Amino acid sequence: MYKEDIKLTSSEIGTLWGQYVNGTAVDIVNKYMVSIIEDEKIKALFEEAIHIFDEQKHQIASFLEKDGFPIPIGFTDSDLNKGAKRLFSDIFCLHYLHIITLHGLLGHVTSLSSSVRKDLRDFYDTCDNDGKKMYHKTTDLLLEKGHLQRDPYFFPEANPEFIEGQQFIDGFFGEKRPLAATEIIALSLNMKKKILGKALSMGFSQVTQSKEVRKFLKSAQKTSDEQIQSLGKILYQDNLPIPMSWETEVTTSQDSPFSDKLMLYHIGFLLQAAQSYHGAGLASAMRADLVIAYEKIILKNLTVTKNWFNLMTKNKWLEQPPLAPNRKEIAKDK
């Protein structure tokens, strides 16, 4: 059977749909940022990112159309208010592209692992390769500009060691053991993503037109701040550096570059993506206080995401993904 004769599976349809909607949301933000960026090197990376996604978007649309599925609406230039004043600094824009590229890499790998059809696997291979190139470029430019905070350094032990006793997992009673390198990976990554989410929520809350959306964004900002403090305290107690915040890279502009729909959706997208990283952090945690911290964050974010869902659906802003056939409805008497 030729590859073009094989129908898309439900998983393949779902990943294509998600890549399209999330990609168009980020694409609109990128288009705004490229319009305000003054640094030529940073601007060039955004121009490249916009060009790459334009090709990906057309390919995704082609896959869906060939199987008779409608192209999602996603986000368009109607969600971009051209000529809006600067809301973010050039360096913040570069940090944004760096973190969003990391999200994209995870999304491409997840989509690849859910795909069987060769043309889809080839497509996600290309997406992954483009994402890795962009990750290297954003990392190199952040290093060049002195704005990439490295994770903590360790001094090497003389020999490998083995865990002895329950004290390794204790985090409440007695003296805590130092954080393991495997635990710091998730701590650092989760904090950097929350720092981005907090800064975006703050910036978006300044410019949104809706009082309800502003209230949610302020709540999301407060939640991010509390979780940054919670995870940061664990690093601080081990005398380890805490990633720097980016609030000062957000201007005082009240001129909205985006539709309220896009800003609210974007924060929700980051909240949902973050849960994967929280789960990874929980899975790698072997100290009791870390386990409790991640469990609290996951439960809190479920509540925040529910509030986000209610607000999105109230405004009829949340596009419905393709659903499985409702066999009960189909089997009803005519």
CSV table of C-alpha atoms in Angstrom, one decimal:
chain,number,residue,atom,x,y,z
A,1,MET,CA,0.0,0.0,0.0
A,2,TYR,CA,1.4,3.4,-0.9
A,3,LYS,CA,1.8,6.0,1.8
A,4,GLU,CA,-0.8,8.3,0.2
A,5,ASP,CA,-3.4,5.5,0.5
A,6,ILE,CA,-2.9,5.2,4.3
A,7,LYS,CA,-5.4,7.3,6.2
A,8,LEU,CA,-4.3,9.5,9.1
A,9,THR,CA,-4.8,7.9,12.5
A,10,SER,CA,-6.6,9.8,15.3
A,11,SER,CA,-3.2,10.5,17.0
A,12,GLU,CA,-1.8,11.8,13.7
A,13,ILE,CA,-4.8,14.1,13.2
A,14,GLY,CA,-4.5,15.3,16.8
A,15,THR,CA,-0.8,16.2,16.6
A,16,LEU,CA,-1.3,18.0,13.3
A,17,TRP,CA,-4.2,20.0,14.7
A,18,GLY,CA,-2.3,20.9,17.8
A,19,GLN,CA,0.9,21.9,15.9
A,20,TYR,CA,-1.2,24.1,13.6
A,21,VAL,CA,-3.1,26.0,16.3
A,22,ASN,CA,-0.2,26.4,18.7
A,23,GLY,CA,2.1,27.3,15.9
A,24,THR,CA,-0.1,30.0,14.5
A,25,ALA,CA,-0.4,31.6,18.0
A,26,VAL,CA,3.4,31.7,18.4
A,27,ASP,CA,3.7,32.9,14.8
A,28,ILE,CA,1.6,36.0,15.5
A,29,VAL,CA,3.8,36.9,18.5
A,30,ASN,CA,6.9,36.4,16.4
A,31,LYS,CA,5.5,38.7,13.7
A,32,TYR,CA,4.9,41.4,16.3
A,33,MET,CA,8.4,41.0,17.9
A,34,VAL,CA,10.2,41.1,14.5
A,35,SER,CA,8.5,44.5,13.9
A,36,ILE,CA,9.9,46.1,17.1
A,37,ILE,CA,13.3,44.4,17.4
A,38,GLU,CA,16.2,46.8,16.7
A,39,ASP,CA,19.1,44.3,17.1
A,40,GLU,CA,19.8,42.9,13.6
A,41,LYS,CA,21.1,39.5,14.8
A,42,ILE,CA,18.0,38.9,16.9
A,43,LYS,CA,15.7,40.2,14.2
A,44,ALA,CA,17.3,37.8,11.7
A,45,LEU,CA,16.5,34.8,13.9
A,46,PHE,CA,12.8,35.9,14.1
A,47,GLU,CA,12.6,36.3,10.4
A,48,GLU,CA,14.0,32.8,10.0
A,49,ALA,CA,11.5,31.4,12.5
A,50,ILE,CA,8.6,33.0,10.7
A,51,HIS,CA,9.8,31.6,7.4
A,52,ILE,CA,10.2,28.1,8.8
A,53,PHE,CA,6.7,28.1,10.3
A,54,ASP,CA,5.1,29.4,7.1
A,55,GLU,CA,6.4,26.3,5.3
A,56,GLN,CA,5.3,24.0,8.1
A,57,LYS,CA,1.8,25.5,8.3
A,58,HIS,CA,1.2,24.9,4.6
A,59,GLN,CA,2.4,21.3,4.9
A,60,ILE,CA,0.2,20.6,7.9
A,61,ALA,CA,-2.8,22.1,6.0
A,62,SER,CA,-2.0,19.9,3.1
A,63,PHE,CA,-2.0,16.7,5.2
A,64,LEU,CA,-5.4,17.6,6.8
A,65,GLU,CA,-7.0,18.6,3.5
A,66,LYS,CA,-6.0,15.4,1.8
A,67,ASP,CA,-7.9,13.4,4.4
A,68,GLY,CA,-10.9,15.7,4.3
A,69,PHE,CA,-10.4,17.4,7.6
A,70,PRO,CA,-11.0,21.2,7.9
A,71,ILE,CA,-8.1,23.4,8.5
A,72,PRO,CA,-8.2,24.9,12.0
A,73,ILE,CA,-8.8,28.7,12.2
A,74,GLY,CA,-6.0,29.0,14.7
A,75,PHE,CA,-4.7,32.6,14.8
A,76,THR,CA,-4.3,35.0,11.9
A,77,ASP,CA,-3.2,38.6,11.2
A,78,SER,CA,-6.5,39.7,12.6
A,79,ASP,CA,-5.1,38.9,16.1
A,80,LEU,CA,-2.2,41.2,15.5
A,81,ASN,CA,-2.6,45.0,16.1
A,82,LYS,CA,0.0,46.4,13.7
A,83,GLY,CA,1.8,49.5,14.8
A,84,ALA,CA,1.4,48.8,18.6
A,85,LYS,CA,4.1,50.3,20.8
A,86,ARG,CA,7.0,48.3,22.1
A,87,LEU,CA,5.9,45.9,25.0
A,88,PHE,CA,9.1,43.8,25.2
A,89,SER,CA,12.8,44.5,25.0
A,90,ASP,CA,15.0,42.9,22.3
A,91,ILE,CA,16.6,40.6,24.9
A,92,PHE,CA,13.2,39.5,26.2
A,93,CYS,CA,12.2,38.6,22.6
A,94,LEU,CA,15.3,36.5,22.3
A,95,HIS,CA,14.6,34.7,25.6
A,96,TYR,CA,11.1,34.1,24.4
A,97,LEU,CA,12.2,32.5,21.1
A,98,HIS,CA,14.7,30.4,23.0
A,99,ILE,CA,12.1,29.0,25.4
A,100,ILE,CA,9.4,28.6,22.8
A,101,THR,CA,11.9,26.7,20.7
A,102,LEU,CA,12.4,24.2,23.6
A,103,HIS,CA,8.6,23.8,23.7
A,104,GLY,CA,8.5,23.2,20.0
A,105,LEU,CA,11.2,20.5,20.2
A,106,LEU,CA,9.2,18.6,22.8
A,107,GLY,CA,6.1,18.9,20.6
A,108,HIS,CA,7.9,17.7,17.4
A,109,VAL,CA,9.3,14.6,19.2
A,110,THR,CA,5.9,13.8,20.7
A,111,SER,CA,4.3,14.2,17.3
A,112,LEU,CA,6.9,12.0,15.7
A,113,SER,CA,6.5,9.3,18.3
A,114,SER,CA,2.7,9.3,17.6
A,115,SER,CA,3.1,9.1,13.8
A,116,VAL,CA,3.3,5.9,11.6
A,117,ARG,CA,2.9,7.3,8.1
A,118,LYS,CA,6.3,7.9,6.5
A,119,ASP,CA,5.5,11.3,5.0
A,120,LEU,CA,4.5,12.5,8.5
A,121,ARG,CA,7.6,11.0,10.1
A,122,ASP,CA,9.7,12.7,7.5
A,123,PHE,CA,7.9,16.0,8.1
A,124,TYR,CA,8.4,15.9,11.9
A,125,ASP,CA,12.0,14.9,11.3
A,126,THR,CA,12.4,18.1,9.4
A,127,CYS,CA,10.6,20.1,12.1
A,128,ASP,CA,12.9,18.6,14.7
A,129,ASN,CA,16.0,19.4,12.7
A,130,ASP,CA,14.8,23.0,12.2
A,131,GLY,CA,14.0,23.3,15.9
A,132,LYS,CA,17.5,22.0,16.9
A,133,LYS,CA,19.2,24.5,14.6
A,134,MET,CA,17.1,27.3,16.1
A,135,TYR,CA,17.9,26.2,19.6
A,136,HIS,CA,21.7,26.3,18.8
A,137,LYS,CA,21.3,29.7,17.3
A,138,THR,CA,19.3,31.3,20.1
A,139,THR,CA,21.7,29.7,22.7
A,140,ASP,CA,24.8,31.0,20.9
A,141,LEU,CA,23.3,34.5,20.6
A,142,LEU,CA,22.3,34.6,24.2
A,143,LEU,CA,25.9,33.5,25.2
A,144,GLU,CA,27.3,36.1,22.8
A,145,LYS,CA,25.3,38.9,24.5
A,146,GLY,CA,26.0,37.6,28.0
A,147,HIS,CA,22.3,36.9,28.8
A,148,LEU,CA,22.3,33.1,29.2
A,149,GLN,CA,22.4,32.1,32.8
A,150,ARG,CA,24.1,28.8,33.1
A,151,ASP,CA,22.9,26.1,35.5
A,152,PRO,CA,24.9,25.5,38.7
A,153,TYR,CA,28.4,24.0,38.4
A,154,PHE,CA,29.4,21.0,40.5
A,155,PHE,CA,32.8,19.9,41.8
A,156,PRO,CA,33.5,16.3,40.9
A,157,GLU,CA,33.6,13.5,43.5
A,158,ALA,CA,36.7,11.3,43.6
A,159,ASN,CA,34.7,8.1,43.1
A,160,PRO,CA,31.1,6.9,42.2
A,161,GLU,CA,28.9,6.5,45.3
A,162,PHE,CA,25.8,4.5,46.1
A,163,ILE,CA,22.7,5.5,48.1
A,164,GLU,CA,22.6,4.3,51.6
A,165,GLY,CA,19.4,4.3,53.7
A,166,GLN,CA,16.2,6.3,53.8
A,167,GLN,CA,17.9,9.6,54.6
A,168,PHE,CA,18.5,10.1,50.9
A,169,ILE,CA,14.8,10.7,50.3
A,170,ASP,CA,14.1,12.7,53.5
A,171,GLY,CA,13.4,16.3,53.0
A,172,PHE,CA,11.5,17.3,56.2
A,173,PHE,CA,13.3,15.9,59.3
A,174,GLY,CA,16.9,16.1,60.1
A,175,GLU,CA,19.5,17.5,57.7
A,176,LYS,CA,18.6,17.4,54.1
A,177,ARG,CA,21.0,16.0,51.6
A,178,PRO,CA,22.2,18.3,48.8
A,179,LEU,CA,20.2,18.4,45.6
A,180,ALA,CA,21.2,15.8,43.0
A,181,ALA,CA,22.2,16.9,39.6
A,182,THR,CA,19.3,15.0,38.1
A,183,GLU,CA,16.9,17.0,40.3
A,184,ILE,CA,18.5,20.3,39.4
A,185,ILE,CA,17.8,19.7,35.7
A,186,ALA,CA,14.0,19.9,36.2
A,187,LEU,CA,14.2,22.7,38.9
A,188,SER,CA,16.2,25.0,36.6
A,189,LEU,CA,14.1,24.3,33.5
A,190,ASN,CA,10.8,24.7,35.3
A,191,MET,CA,11.9,27.9,36.9
A,192,LYS,CA,13.0,29.4,33.5
A,193,LYS,CA,9.7,28.5,31.9
A,194,LYS,CA,7.7,30.0,34.9
A,195,ILE,CA,9.8,33.2,34.7
A,196,LEU,CA,8.8,33.6,31.0
A,197,GLY,CA,5.2,32.9,31.9
A,198,LYS,CA,5.2,35.4,34.7
A,199,ALA,CA,6.7,38.2,32.5
A,200,LEU,CA,4.2,37.4,29.6
A,201,SER,CA,1.3,37.5,32.0
A,202,MET,CA,2.4,40.8,33.4
A,203,GLY,CA,2.9,42.3,30.0
A,204,PHE,CA,-0.4,41.0,28.7
A,205,SER,CA,-2.3,42.2,31.8
A,206,GLN,CA,-1.2,45.7,31.0
A,207,VAL,CA,-2.6,45.8,27.5
A,208,THR,CA,-5.7,43.6,27.6
A,209,GLN,CA,-9.1,45.2,27.0
A,210,SER,CA,-11.2,42.8,29.0
A,211,LYS,CA,-11.5,43.1,32.7
A,212,GLU,CA,-12.1,39.4,33.1
A,213,VAL,CA,-9.0,38.5,31.1
A,214,ARG,CA,-6.9,41.0,33.1
A,215,LYS,CA,-8.1,39.4,36.3
A,216,PHE,CA,-7.1,36.0,35.1
A,217,LEU,CA,-3.7,37.2,33.8
A,218,LYS,CA,-3.0,38.8,37.2
A,219,SER,CA,-3.9,35.6,38.9
A,220,ALA,CA,-1.7,33.6,36.6
A,221,GLN,CA,1.1,36.0,37.2
A,222,LYS,CA,0.7,35.6,41.0
A,223,THR,CA,0.6,31.8,40.7
A,224,SER,CA,3.8,31.8,38.6
A,225,ASP,CA,5.5,34.1,41.2
A,226,GLU,CA,4.5,31.8,44.1
A,227,GLN,CA,5.8,28.8,42.3
A,228,ILE,CA,9.0,30.5,41.3
A,229,GLN,CA,9.5,31.4,45.0
A,230,SER,CA,8.7,27.8,46.1
A,231,LEU,CA,11.3,26.2,43.7
A,232,GLY,CA,13.8,29.0,44.2
A,233,LYS,CA,13.7,28.5,47.9
A,234,ILE,CA,14.9,24.9,47.4
A,235,LEU,CA,17.8,26.1,45.3
A,236,TYR,CA,18.6,28.9,47.7
A,237,GLN,CA,18.7,26.6,50.7
A,238,ASP,CA,21.4,24.6,48.9
A,239,ASN,CA,23.4,27.8,48.2
A,240,LEU,CA,22.7,27.4,44.4
A,241,PRO,CA,22.0,30.3,42.1
A,242,ILE,CA,18.4,31.2,41.1
A,243,PRO,CA,17.6,32.0,37.4
A,244,MET,CA,17.2,35.8,36.9
A,245,SER,CA,13.7,37.3,36.3
A,246,TRP,CA,12.7,39.2,33.2
A,247,GLU,CA,10.1,41.6,34.5
A,248,THR,CA,12.3,44.6,33.8
A,249,GLU,CA,12.4,43.6,30.1
A,250,VAL,CA,8.7,44.4,29.9
A,251,THR,CA,7.9,48.0,29.1
A,252,THR,CA,5.1,50.1,30.7
A,253,SER,CA,3.1,50.2,27.4
A,254,GLN,CA,-0.7,49.9,27.6
A,255,ASP,CA,-1.0,49.6,23.8
A,256,SER,CA,-2.1,46.1,23.0
A,257,PRO,CA,-0.2,44.3,20.2
A,258,PHE,CA,-2.6,41.3,20.2
A,259,SER,CA,-6.2,40.3,20.5
A,260,ASP,CA,-7.4,39.3,24.0
A,261,LYS,CA,-8.1,35.9,22.5
A,262,LEU,CA,-4.5,35.3,21.5
A,263,MET,CA,-3.0,36.5,24.8
A,264,LEU,CA,-5.4,34.4,26.9
A,265,TYR,CA,-4.8,31.3,24.7
A,266,HIS,CA,-1.0,31.8,24.8
A,267,ILE,CA,-0.9,31.7,28.6
A,268,GLY,CA,-3.1,28.7,28.7
A,269,PHE,CA,-0.9,26.9,26.2
A,270,LEU,CA,2.2,27.6,28.4
A,271,LEU,CA,0.2,26.4,31.5
A,272,GLN,CA,-0.7,23.1,29.8
A,273,ALA,CA,2.8,22.6,28.4
A,274,ALA,CA,4.3,23.2,31.8
A,275,GLN,CA,2.5,20.3,33.3
A,276,SER,CA,4.7,17.9,31.2
A,277,TYR,CA,7.8,19.5,32.8
A,278,HIS,CA,6.2,19.4,36.3
A,279,GLY,CA,5.6,15.7,35.8
A,280,ALA,CA,9.2,15.1,34.7
A,281,GLY,CA,10.4,17.0,37.7
A,282,LEU,CA,8.2,14.9,40.0
A,283,ALA,CA,9.5,11.7,38.4
A,284,SER,CA,13.1,12.8,39.0
A,285,ALA,CA,12.6,14.0,42.6
A,286,MET,CA,14.0,11.8,45.3
A,287,ARG,CA,13.8,14.2,48.1
A,288,ALA,CA,10.4,14.4,50.0
A,289,ASP,CA,10.2,18.3,50.0
A,290,LEU,CA,10.7,18.3,46.2
A,291,VAL,CA,8.0,15.7,45.7
A,292,ILE,CA,5.5,17.8,47.8
A,293,ALA,CA,6.5,21.0,46.0
A,294,TYR,CA,5.8,19.5,42.5
A,295,GLU,CA,2.5,17.9,43.7
A,296,LYS,CA,1.3,21.3,44.9
A,297,ILE,CA,2.3,23.0,41.7
A,298,ILE,CA,0.6,20.4,39.5
A,299,LEU,CA,-2.7,20.6,41.6
A,300,LYS,CA,-2.6,24.4,41.6
A,301,ASN,CA,-2.1,24.6,37.8
A,302,LEU,CA,-5.0,22.2,37.2
A,303,THR,CA,-7.2,24.8,39.0
A,304,VAL,CA,-5.8,27.7,37.0
A,305,THR,CA,-6.2,25.8,33.8
A,306,LYS,CA,-9.8,25.0,34.6
A,307,ASN,CA,-10.4,28.8,35.1
A,308,TRP,CA,-8.7,29.4,31.8
A,309,PHE,CA,-10.9,26.9,30.0
A,310,ASN,CA,-14.0,28.4,31.5
A,311,LEU,CA,-13.0,31.9,30.4
A,312,MET,CA,-12.0,30.7,26.9
A,313,THR,CA,-15.3,28.9,26.3
A,314,LYS,CA,-17.4,31.7,27.8
A,315,ASN,CA,-16.0,34.0,25.1
A,316,LYS,CA,-16.2,31.2,22.4
A,317,TRP,CA,-12.5,31.5,21.8
A,318,LEU,CA,-11.5,27.9,22.2
A,319,GLU,CA,-11.5,26.0,18.9
A,320,GLN,CA,-12.7,22.4,19.2
A,321,PRO,CA,-10.3,19.7,18.0
A,322,PRO,CA,-11.6,16.8,15.8
A,323,LEU,CA,-13.8,14.4,17.8
A,324,ALA,CA,-14.3,10.6,17.5
A,325,PRO,CA,-17.6,9.6,15.9
A,326,ASN,CA,-20.5,9.7,18.4
A,327,ARG,CA,-21.9,6.2,17.7
A,328,LYS,CA,-24.8,6.6,20.0
A,329,GLU,CA,-26.0,9.6,18.0
A,330,ILE,CA,-25.4,7.9,14.7
A,331,ALA,CA,-27.4,4.8,15.9
A,332,LYS,CA,-30.5,6.9,17.0
A,333,ASP,CA,-33.7,6.1,15.2
A,334,LYS,CA,-34.4,8.5,12.3
